[in-house]
Coordinates of N, CA and C and ligand atoms in Angstrom, one line a residue:
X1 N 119.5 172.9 -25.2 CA 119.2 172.6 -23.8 C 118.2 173.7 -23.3
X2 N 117.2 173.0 -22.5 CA 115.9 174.3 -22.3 C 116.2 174.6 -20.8
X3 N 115.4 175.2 -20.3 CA 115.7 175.5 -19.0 C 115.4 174.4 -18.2
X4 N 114.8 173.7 -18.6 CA 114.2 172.8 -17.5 C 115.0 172.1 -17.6
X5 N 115.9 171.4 -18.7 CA 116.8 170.4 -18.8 C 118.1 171.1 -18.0
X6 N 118.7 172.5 -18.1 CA 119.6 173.0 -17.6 C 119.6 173.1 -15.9
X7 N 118.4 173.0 -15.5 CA 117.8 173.6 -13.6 C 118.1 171.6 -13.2
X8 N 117.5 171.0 -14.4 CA 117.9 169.1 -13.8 C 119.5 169.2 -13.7
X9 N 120.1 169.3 -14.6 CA 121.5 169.0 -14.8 C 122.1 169.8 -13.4
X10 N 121.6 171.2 -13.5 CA 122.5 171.8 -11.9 C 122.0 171.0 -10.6
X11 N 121.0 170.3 -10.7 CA 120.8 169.4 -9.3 C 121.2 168.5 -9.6
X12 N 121.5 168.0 -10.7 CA 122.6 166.7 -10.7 C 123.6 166.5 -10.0
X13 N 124.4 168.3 -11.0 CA 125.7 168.0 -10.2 C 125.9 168.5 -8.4
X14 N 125.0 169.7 -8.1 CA 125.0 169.7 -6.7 C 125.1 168.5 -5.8
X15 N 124.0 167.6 -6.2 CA 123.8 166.0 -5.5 C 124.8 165.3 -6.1
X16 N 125.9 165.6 -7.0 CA 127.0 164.3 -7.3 C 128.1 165.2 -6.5
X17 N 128.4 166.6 -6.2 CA 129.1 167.3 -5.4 C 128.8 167.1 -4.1
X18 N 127.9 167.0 -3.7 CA 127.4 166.4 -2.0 C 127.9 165.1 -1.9
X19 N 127.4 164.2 -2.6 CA 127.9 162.6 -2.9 C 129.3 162.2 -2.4
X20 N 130.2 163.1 -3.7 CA 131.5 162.7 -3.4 C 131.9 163.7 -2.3
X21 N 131.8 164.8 -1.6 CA 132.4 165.4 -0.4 C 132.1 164.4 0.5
X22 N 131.2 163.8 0.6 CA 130.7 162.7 1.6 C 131.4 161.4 1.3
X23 N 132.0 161.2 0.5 CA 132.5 160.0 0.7 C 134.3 160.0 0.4
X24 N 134.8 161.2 0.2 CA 136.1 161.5 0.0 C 136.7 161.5 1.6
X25 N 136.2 162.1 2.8 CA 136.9 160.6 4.0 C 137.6 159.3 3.2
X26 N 136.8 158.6 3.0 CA 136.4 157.0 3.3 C 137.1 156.9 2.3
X27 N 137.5 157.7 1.4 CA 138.2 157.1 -0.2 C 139.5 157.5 0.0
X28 N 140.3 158.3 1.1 CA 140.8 158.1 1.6 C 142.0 159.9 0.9
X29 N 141.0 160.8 0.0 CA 141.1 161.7 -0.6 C 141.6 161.4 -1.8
X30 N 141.0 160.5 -2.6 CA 141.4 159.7 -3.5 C 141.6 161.2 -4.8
X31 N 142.9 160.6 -5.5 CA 143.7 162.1 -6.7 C 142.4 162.3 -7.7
X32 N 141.8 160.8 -7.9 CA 140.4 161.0 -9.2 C 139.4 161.2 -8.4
X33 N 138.8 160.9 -7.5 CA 137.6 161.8 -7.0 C 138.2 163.1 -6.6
X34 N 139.0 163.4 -6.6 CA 139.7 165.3 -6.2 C 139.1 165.9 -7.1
X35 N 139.9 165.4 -8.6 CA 139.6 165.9 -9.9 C 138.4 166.1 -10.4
X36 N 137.6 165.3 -9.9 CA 135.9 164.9 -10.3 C 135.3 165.6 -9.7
X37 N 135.2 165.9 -8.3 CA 135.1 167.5 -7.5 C 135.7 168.5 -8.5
X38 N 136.9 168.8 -8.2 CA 137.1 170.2 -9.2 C 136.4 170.4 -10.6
X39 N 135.9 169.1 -11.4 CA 135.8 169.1 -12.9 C 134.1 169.8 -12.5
X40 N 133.5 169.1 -11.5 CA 131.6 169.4 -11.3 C 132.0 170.6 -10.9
X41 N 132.6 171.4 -10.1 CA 132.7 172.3 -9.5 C 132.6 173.3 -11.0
X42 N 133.6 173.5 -11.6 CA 134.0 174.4 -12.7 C 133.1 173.7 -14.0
X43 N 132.2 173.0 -13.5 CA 131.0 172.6 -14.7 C 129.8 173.5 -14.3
X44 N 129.4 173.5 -12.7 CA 128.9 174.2 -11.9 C 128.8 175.8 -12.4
X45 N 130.1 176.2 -12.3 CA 130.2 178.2 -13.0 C 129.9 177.8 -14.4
X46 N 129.8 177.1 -15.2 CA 129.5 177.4 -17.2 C 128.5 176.8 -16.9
X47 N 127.1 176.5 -16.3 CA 126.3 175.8 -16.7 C 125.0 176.8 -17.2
X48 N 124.9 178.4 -16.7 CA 124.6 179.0 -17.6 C 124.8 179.8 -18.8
X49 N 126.3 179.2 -19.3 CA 126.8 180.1 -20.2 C 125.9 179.4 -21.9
X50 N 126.0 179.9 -22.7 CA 124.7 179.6 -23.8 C 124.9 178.2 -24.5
X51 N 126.4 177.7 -24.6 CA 127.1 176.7 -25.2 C 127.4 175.5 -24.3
X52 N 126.9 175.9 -23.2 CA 126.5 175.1 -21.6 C 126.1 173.1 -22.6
X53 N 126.7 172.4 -22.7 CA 126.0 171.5 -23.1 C 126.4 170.9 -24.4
X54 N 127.1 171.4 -25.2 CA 127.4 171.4 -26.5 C 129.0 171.0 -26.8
X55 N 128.9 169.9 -27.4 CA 130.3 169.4 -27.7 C 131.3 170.4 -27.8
X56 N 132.5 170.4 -27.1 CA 134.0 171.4 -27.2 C 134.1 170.8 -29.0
X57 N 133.8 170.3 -29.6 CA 134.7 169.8 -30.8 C 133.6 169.8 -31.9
X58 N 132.4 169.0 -31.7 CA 132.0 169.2 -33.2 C 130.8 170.5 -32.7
X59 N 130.2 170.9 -32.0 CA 129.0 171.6 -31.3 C 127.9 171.0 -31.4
X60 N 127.9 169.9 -31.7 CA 126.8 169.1 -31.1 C 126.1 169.1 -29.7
X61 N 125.0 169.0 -29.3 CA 124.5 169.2 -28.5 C 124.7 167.4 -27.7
X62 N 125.5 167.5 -26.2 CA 125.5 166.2 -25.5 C 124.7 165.7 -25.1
X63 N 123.8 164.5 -25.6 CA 123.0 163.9 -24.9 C 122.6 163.8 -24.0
X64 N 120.9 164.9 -23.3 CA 121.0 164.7 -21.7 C 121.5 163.5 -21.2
X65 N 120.8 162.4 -21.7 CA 121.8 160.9 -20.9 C 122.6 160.8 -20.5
X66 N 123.6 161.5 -21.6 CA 125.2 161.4 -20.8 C 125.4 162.4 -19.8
X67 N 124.9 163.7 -19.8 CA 124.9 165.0 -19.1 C 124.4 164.5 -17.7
X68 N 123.3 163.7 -17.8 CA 122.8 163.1 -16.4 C 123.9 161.9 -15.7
X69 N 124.4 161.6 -16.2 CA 125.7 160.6 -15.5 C 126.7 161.7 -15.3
X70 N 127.3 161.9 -16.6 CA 128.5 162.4 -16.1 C 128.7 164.3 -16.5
X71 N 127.9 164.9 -15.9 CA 127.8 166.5 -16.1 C 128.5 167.2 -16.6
X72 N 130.1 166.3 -16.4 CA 131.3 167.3 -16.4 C 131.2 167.3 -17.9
X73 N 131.0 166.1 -18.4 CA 131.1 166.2 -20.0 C 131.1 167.3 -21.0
X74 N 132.6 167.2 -21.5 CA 132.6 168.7 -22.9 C 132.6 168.0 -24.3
X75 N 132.9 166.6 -24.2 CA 133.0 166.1 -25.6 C 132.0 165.1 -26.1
X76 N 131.0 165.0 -26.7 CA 129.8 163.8 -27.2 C 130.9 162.6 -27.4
X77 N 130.1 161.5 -27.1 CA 130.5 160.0 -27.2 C 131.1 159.7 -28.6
X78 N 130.6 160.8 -29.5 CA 131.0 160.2 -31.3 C 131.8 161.0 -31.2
X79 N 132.5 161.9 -30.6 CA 134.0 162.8 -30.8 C 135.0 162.2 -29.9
X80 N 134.7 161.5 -28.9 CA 135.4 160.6 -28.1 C 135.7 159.7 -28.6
X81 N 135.1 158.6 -29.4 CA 135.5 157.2 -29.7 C 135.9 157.6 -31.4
X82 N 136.2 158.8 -31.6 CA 136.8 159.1 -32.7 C 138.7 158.9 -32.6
X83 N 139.2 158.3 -33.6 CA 140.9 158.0 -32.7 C 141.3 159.4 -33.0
X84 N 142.4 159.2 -32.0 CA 143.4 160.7 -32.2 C 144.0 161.0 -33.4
X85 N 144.1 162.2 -33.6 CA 144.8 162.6 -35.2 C 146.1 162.7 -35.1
Ligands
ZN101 ZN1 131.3 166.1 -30.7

């Protein structure tokens, strides 16, 4: 991940942090948007660390695509749809 792709990804999650504080009223403090706040939040502190981006399991690098949806992401899509051992 270069810097430019890393400076997009932290205004992703800032603007998906803004998003959901704004609509957790209305959701009524819903337990999975809680969690989705705390998961961006604590994605937010490692997003300069050097491994920032890189599958927890095989070290593959996560496809910005998915990183731009869903930030919080530690696992690539092919370590995910792998079944449990
Ligand atoms: Zn993986």
């Amino acid at each position: 991940m270069n810097k430019h792709e890393r400076s997009e990804i932290k205004k992703t999650i800032l603007a998906q942090i803004d998003a959901l504080v704004e609509e957790l009223p209305a959701l009524g403090k819903a337990p999975g948007e809680i969690l989705r706040l705390r998961r961006l939040e604590a994605t937010l502190m490692r997003i300069d660390a050097d491994n920032f981006g890189a599958c927890f399991k095989c070290e593959r690098a996560i496809p910005m695509n998915s990183l731009r949806i869903c930030p919080e992401s530690t696992i690539c899509s092919a370590c995910l749809a792998e079944p449990a051992v």
